[in-house]
Tab-separated table of C-alpha atoms in Angstrom:
chain	number	residue	atom	x	y	z
D	21	MET	CA	38.415	49.140	88.942
D	22	ILE	CA	35.881	47.033	89.345
D	23	ILE	CA	34.679	44.751	86.042
D	24	LEU	CA	32.236	42.516	85.866
D	25	VAL	CA	32.622	40.257	82.809
D	26	THR	CA	29.911	37.944	81.380
D	27	GLY	CA	29.889	34.686	79.289
D	28	SER	CA	31.732	32.953	82.055
D	29	LYS	CA	31.874	29.504	80.495
D	30	GLY	CA	33.096	30.707	77.295
D	31	PHE	CA	36.521	30.757	75.541
D	32	VAL	CA	36.680	34.854	75.294
D	33	CYS	CA	35.969	35.027	79.395
D	34	LYS	CA	37.998	32.167	80.603
D	35	ASN	CA	41.047	33.817	78.652
D	36	LEU	CA	40.118	37.445	79.449
D	37	VAL	CA	40.040	36.775	83.204
D	38	ASN	CA	43.111	34.888	83.325
D	39	ARG	CA	45.079	38.136	81.881
D	40	ILE	CA	43.236	40.708	83.911
D	41	LEU	CA	43.030	38.908	87.363
D	42	GLY	CA	45.242	40.365	89.817
D	43	ARG	CA	45.790	43.599	88.281
D	44	TYR	CA	42.039	44.441	88.801
D	45	GLU	CA	38.837	43.427	90.942
D	46	VAL	CA	36.985	40.892	88.727
D	47	LYS	CA	33.785	39.624	88.862
D	48	THR	CA	32.502	36.817	86.565
D	49	ASN	CA	29.455	35.793	88.141
D	50	ASP	CA	27.369	32.360	86.100
D	51	PHE	CA	23.962	34.162	86.026
D	52	ASN	CA	22.035	34.311	83.259
D	53	VAL	CA	21.611	37.339	80.845
D	54	LEU	CA	17.810	36.517	79.840
D	55	ASN	CA	16.776	36.917	83.600
D	56	PHE	CA	16.280	40.511	84.056
D	57	ASP	CA	16.254	40.269	87.825
D	58	GLU	CA	19.469	38.344	87.976
D	59	CYS	CA	21.131	40.904	85.316
D	60	LEU	CA	19.730	43.953	88.350
D	61	SER	CA	21.762	42.145	90.834
D	62	ASN	CA	24.529	41.317	89.647
D	63	VAL	CA	25.167	44.595	87.153
D	64	SER	CA	25.912	46.557	90.292
D	65	LYS	CA	28.541	48.169	92.300
D	66	VAL	CA	31.460	47.786	89.001
D	67	ASP	CA	33.197	50.106	86.981
D	68	VAL	CA	32.975	48.277	83.772
D	69	VAL	CA	30.968	45.571	81.986
D	70	VAL	CA	32.524	43.681	79.366
D	71	HIS	CA	29.505	41.699	77.624
D	72	LEU	CA	30.873	38.465	76.365
D	73	ALA	CA	27.643	36.051	76.867
D	74	SER	CA	26.230	35.402	73.436
D	75	LYS	CA	25.397	32.441	71.073
D	76	ILE	CA	28.305	32.247	68.409
D	77	ASP	CA	27.608	30.406	65.795
D	78	ALA	CA	26.351	32.002	62.617
D	79	SER	CA	25.625	29.132	60.589
D	80	GLU	CA	23.387	27.634	63.677
D	81	SER	CA	21.613	31.166	63.828
D	82	LEU	CA	20.116	30.168	60.162
D	83	LYS	CA	18.383	27.089	61.361
D	84	ASN	CA	17.330	29.171	64.258
D	85	PRO	CA	16.928	32.464	63.750
D	86	LYS	CA	14.328	33.747	66.310
D	87	ASP	CA	16.312	31.443	69.239
D	88	PHE	CA	20.001	33.722	68.396
D	89	ILE	CA	18.250	36.997	67.807
D	90	TYR	CA	16.255	36.998	71.157
D	91	ASN	CA	18.909	35.355	73.217
D	92	ASN	CA	22.140	37.900	72.144
D	93	TYR	CA	19.549	40.821	71.739
D	94	ILE	CA	17.562	40.498	74.597
D	95	GLY	CA	20.386	39.643	77.359
D	96	THR	CA	22.289	42.865	76.111
D	97	LEU	CA	19.219	44.950	76.116
D	98	ASN	CA	18.830	43.499	80.026
D	99	ILE	CA	22.500	44.011	80.835
D	100	LEU	CA	22.069	48.153	79.615
D	101	GLU	CA	18.456	48.246	81.533
D	102	ALA	CA	20.480	47.232	84.777
D	103	MET	CA	23.389	49.324	84.058
D	104	ARG	CA	21.390	52.441	83.736
D	105	ILE	CA	18.957	51.649	86.742
D	106	ASN	CA	22.075	50.806	88.915
D	107	LYS	CA	24.124	53.859	87.272
D	108	ILE	CA	27.055	51.566	85.837
D	109	ARG	CA	28.984	54.035	83.780
D	110	LYS	CA	31.082	52.010	81.059
D	111	LEU	CA	30.411	48.992	78.713
D	112	ILE	CA	32.802	47.103	76.250
D	113	PHE	CA	30.896	45.043	73.907
D	114	LEU	CA	31.746	41.876	71.111
D	115	SER	CA	30.266	42.663	67.766
D	116	SER	CA	31.272	40.786	64.614
D	117	GLN	CA	32.792	41.655	61.258
D	118	GLY	CA	29.797	39.607	60.129
D	119	ILE	CA	27.799	43.122	60.226
D	120	TYR	CA	29.882	44.149	56.923
D	121	GLY	CA	28.587	40.704	54.846
D	122	ASN	CA	30.574	40.307	52.438
D	123	ASN	CA	32.417	43.839	52.106
D	124	ILE	CA	35.766	43.528	53.461
D	125	ASN	CA	38.850	46.038	54.525
D	126	VAL	CA	35.303	48.381	55.675
D	127	ASP	CA	35.949	51.368	58.020
D	128	GLU	CA	34.329	50.985	61.244
D	129	ASP	CA	32.115	54.826	60.266
D	130	ASP	CA	30.995	53.639	56.865
D	131	ILE	CA	27.622	52.477	57.413
D	132	SER	CA	26.896	52.424	53.476
D	133	LYS	CA	28.759	48.930	54.018
D	134	ILE	CA	26.666	47.316	56.888
D	135	SER	CA	24.948	43.933	55.124
D	136	VAL	CA	24.049	41.597	57.515
D	137	LEU	CA	23.844	37.686	55.799
D	138	GLU	CA	22.166	35.710	58.617
D	139	PRO	CA	20.834	36.160	62.177
D	140	TYR	CA	23.533	36.036	64.156
D	141	SER	CA	25.020	39.173	62.663
D	142	LEU	CA	21.703	40.589	62.684
D	143	GLY	CA	21.467	40.514	66.244
D	144	LYS	CA	24.984	41.912	67.034
D	145	LEU	CA	24.039	45.052	65.060
D	146	LEU	CA	20.715	45.642	66.731
D	147	CYS	CA	22.946	45.346	70.125
D	148	GLU	CA	24.804	48.034	68.673
D	149	ASN	CA	21.913	50.327	68.001
D	150	THR	CA	20.577	49.755	71.297
D	151	ILE	CA	24.041	50.413	73.090
D	152	GLN	CA	24.223	53.834	71.441
D	153	LEU	CA	20.917	54.484	72.365
D	154	TYR	CA	21.646	53.645	75.910
D	155	SER	CA	24.487	56.107	75.225
D	156	ARG	CA	22.816	59.068	73.849
D	157	VAL	CA	19.691	58.714	76.287
D	158	TYR	CA	21.575	57.694	79.523
D	159	GLY	CA	24.634	58.441	79.124
D	160	ILE	CA	26.463	54.784	78.968
D	161	LYS	CA	29.882	55.027	77.928
D	162	TYR	CA	30.679	52.235	75.587
D	163	VAL	CA	33.600	50.745	73.060
D	164	ILE	CA	32.130	48.145	70.796
D	165	PHE	CA	34.770	45.505	69.078
D	166	ARG	CA	34.264	44.326	65.725
D	167	PRO	CA	36.437	41.663	65.403
D	168	SER	CA	37.042	38.590	62.738
D	169	HIS	CA	36.764	35.104	63.253
D	170	LEU	CA	38.233	34.335	66.955
D	171	TYR	CA	40.554	31.616	67.871
D	172	GLY	CA	42.764	30.705	70.838
D	173	PHE	CA	43.266	28.344	74.103
D	174	ASN	CA	40.465	27.056	75.864
D	175	GLN	CA	38.647	27.180	72.583
D	176	ASN	CA	35.854	23.906	72.254
D	177	ILE	CA	33.494	25.464	69.496
D	178	GLY	CA	34.732	27.033	66.185
D	179	ILE	CA	36.444	25.748	63.054
D	180	ILE	CA	39.635	25.360	64.182
D	181	PRO	CA	38.869	22.868	67.529
D	182	LEU	CA	36.588	21.290	64.471
D	183	LEU	CA	39.189	21.020	62.500
D	184	LEU	CA	41.624	19.713	64.495
D	185	ASN	CA	39.718	17.198	66.021
D	186	LYS	CA	38.235	15.785	62.636
D	187	ILE	CA	41.683	15.404	61.070
D	188	ILE	CA	43.633	13.811	64.085
D	189	THR	CA	40.276	11.110	63.747
D	190	ASN	CA	39.667	10.715	60.101
D	191	PRO	CA	41.648	11.403	56.413
D	192	ASP	CA	37.977	12.040	55.220
D	193	ILE	CA	37.339	15.530	55.302
D	194	GLU	CA	34.001	17.014	54.151
D	195	ILE	CA	33.385	20.906	53.836
D	196	GLY	CA	30.868	22.925	52.181
D	197	ASN	CA	32.095	26.514	50.963
D	198	ASN	CA	35.416	27.074	50.511
D	199	VAL	CA	35.365	30.511	51.914
D	200	ASN	CA	37.928	33.020	53.734
D	201	ARG	CA	38.437	34.008	57.046
D	202	ASP	CA	40.612	36.758	58.840
D	203	PHE	CA	41.393	34.543	61.865
D	204	LEU	CA	42.723	36.818	65.073
D	205	ASN	CA	44.124	35.177	68.477
D	206	VAL	CA	41.657	35.995	71.312
D	207	GLU	CA	45.293	37.351	73.354
D	208	ASP	CA	45.100	40.332	70.418
D	209	LEU	CA	41.091	41.111	71.110
D	210	ILE	CA	42.158	41.217	74.969
D	211	ASP	CA	45.017	43.269	74.217
D	212	ALA	CA	42.549	45.777	72.829
D	213	VAL	CA	39.862	45.368	75.818
D	214	ILE	CA	42.333	46.093	78.478
D	215	MET	CA	43.967	49.055	76.310
D	216	THR	CA	40.129	50.570	76.009
D	217	LEU	CA	39.003	49.975	79.895
D	218	ASP	CA	40.218	53.613	81.117
D	219	MET	CA	38.901	54.868	77.941
D	220	GLU	CA	36.528	57.705	78.405
D	221	ASP	CA	35.466	58.206	75.009
D	222	ASN	CA	32.408	56.546	73.160
D	223	CYS	CA	34.560	54.069	70.098
D	224	ILE	CA	33.708	51.144	67.881
D	225	PHE	CA	36.511	49.476	66.590
D	226	ASN	CA	37.476	47.041	64.285
D	227	LEU	CA	39.915	43.757	65.069
D	228	GLY	CA	41.549	41.484	62.813
D	229	SER	CA	44.758	39.705	62.072
D	230	GLY	CA	44.582	41.632	58.301
D	231	THR	CA	45.122	38.233	56.673
D	232	GLN	CA	42.568	35.661	54.713
D	233	THR	CA	42.585	32.450	55.109
D	234	THR	CA	40.440	29.895	52.854
D	235	LEU	CA	39.090	26.785	54.393
D	236	MET	CA	41.272	24.788	52.024
D	237	GLN	CA	44.262	26.498	53.132
D	238	LEU	CA	43.362	26.402	56.894
D	239	ILE	CA	42.677	22.255	56.485
D	240	GLU	CA	46.389	22.151	54.689
D	241	ILE	CA	48.538	23.736	57.501
D	242	ILE	CA	46.680	22.144	60.376
D	243	SER	CA	47.220	18.668	58.312
D	244	LYS	CA	50.749	19.530	57.873
D	245	ILE	CA	51.139	20.710	61.351
D	246	LEU	CA	50.061	16.997	61.988
D	247	ASN	CA	51.450	15.093	59.745
D	248	LYS	CA	48.297	13.687	58.399
D	249	LYS	CA	47.330	12.992	54.965
D	250	VAL	CA	43.595	14.109	54.008
D	251	ASN	CA	41.192	13.852	51.885
D	252	VAL	CA	38.985	16.506	51.211
D	253	THR	CA	35.108	16.055	49.174
D	254	ILE	CA	33.019	18.845	49.039
D	255	ASN	CA	29.607	17.648	50.607
D	256	LYS	CA	26.124	19.335	49.313
D	257	ASP	CA	24.605	18.952	52.588
D	258	LEU	CA	26.960	21.050	53.757
D	259	VAL	CA	26.626	23.821	51.628
D	260	ARG	CA	25.470	27.062	52.412
D	261	ASN	CA	22.812	29.210	50.287
D	262	ALA	CA	25.464	31.941	48.136
D	263	LYS	CA	23.089	34.270	49.017
D	264	SER	CA	23.334	33.901	52.884
D	265	GLU	CA	27.236	33.244	52.659
D	266	ARG	CA	29.790	35.156	54.088
D	267	TRP	CA	32.525	34.175	51.196
D	268	HIS	CA	35.350	36.946	52.216
D	269	GLU	CA	36.502	38.743	55.573
D	270	LEU	CA	38.734	40.972	56.037
D	271	ALA	CA	38.958	43.727	58.932
D	272	ASN	CA	40.377	47.429	58.674
D	273	THR	CA	41.986	47.924	61.916
D	274	ASN	CA	44.142	51.544	60.751
D	275	LYS	CA	41.463	53.112	63.589
D	276	ILE	CA	42.729	51.004	66.554
D	277	LYS	CA	46.206	50.940	65.247
D	278	PHE	CA	46.460	54.769	66.173
D	279	LEU	CA	46.527	53.896	69.812
D	280	GLY	CA	49.416	51.334	69.383
D	281	TRP	CA	47.227	48.351	69.107
D	282	TYR	CA	48.409	45.590	66.248
D	283	PRO	CA	47.840	42.083	66.021
D	284	LYS	CA	50.836	40.216	67.659
D	285	HIS	CA	49.833	36.416	66.766
D	286	GLU	CA	50.353	34.753	63.526
D	287	LEU	CA	47.810	31.799	62.927
D	288	ARG	CA	50.226	29.366	61.536
D	289	THR	CA	52.382	30.458	63.907
D	290	TRP	CA	49.934	29.871	66.918
D	291	LEU	CA	49.053	26.474	65.706
D	292	ASN	CA	52.593	25.262	65.707
């Protein structure tokens, strides 16, 4: 099996390639998914495309909505169109728990609970719908994952590396909203990707740890591990509009557990 993985500079791609290189033939061409000609030449002579290239900061998407939606949607559309032309049979795509908004423990098929709150999640939902259309019309097989908040080795962007750097350098920590997140280790995501590489059915799977952690709890965990005392204050400039805030996140993973998948990594243990 020949696998093309997009998003070669991202930490998910780096961890995935480390796991599958040697077991499969892997291509990680560093091409611009917004350039259709580059997509057409690179998305060829492979069996599966694992599409990871994406802008990922949901908060930043509120400041630059057009840029986020355009980048993530057009990039995915270019990949799909190149797959159609070059007759590539299967796509694995990373969506997000963000498409559920503040609804938690949602079954994948419950469309009544889809409630996007920011441009990042809207872009992901548009991609999902387009993937399903290309499957119905052109026969492209797909697996769509809706992971919760990812963390892991090689991660430079995200709340965990941000807090680690802040707590190490400065005991005064400013936060906005004390949100809940379901933190999923990237290795658990990769387990799911590998498990579904040979899957013939079109499927959508939630992925998560099954545990919620508040921002304040995360700060407490990291500060204890680093043996650092911190002073946490609310900065009004960091407080996000309540209408666009995802206060809660908790993935319902019952569907993929029937395949034998389960999260192996616990946040506090991994950070230790």
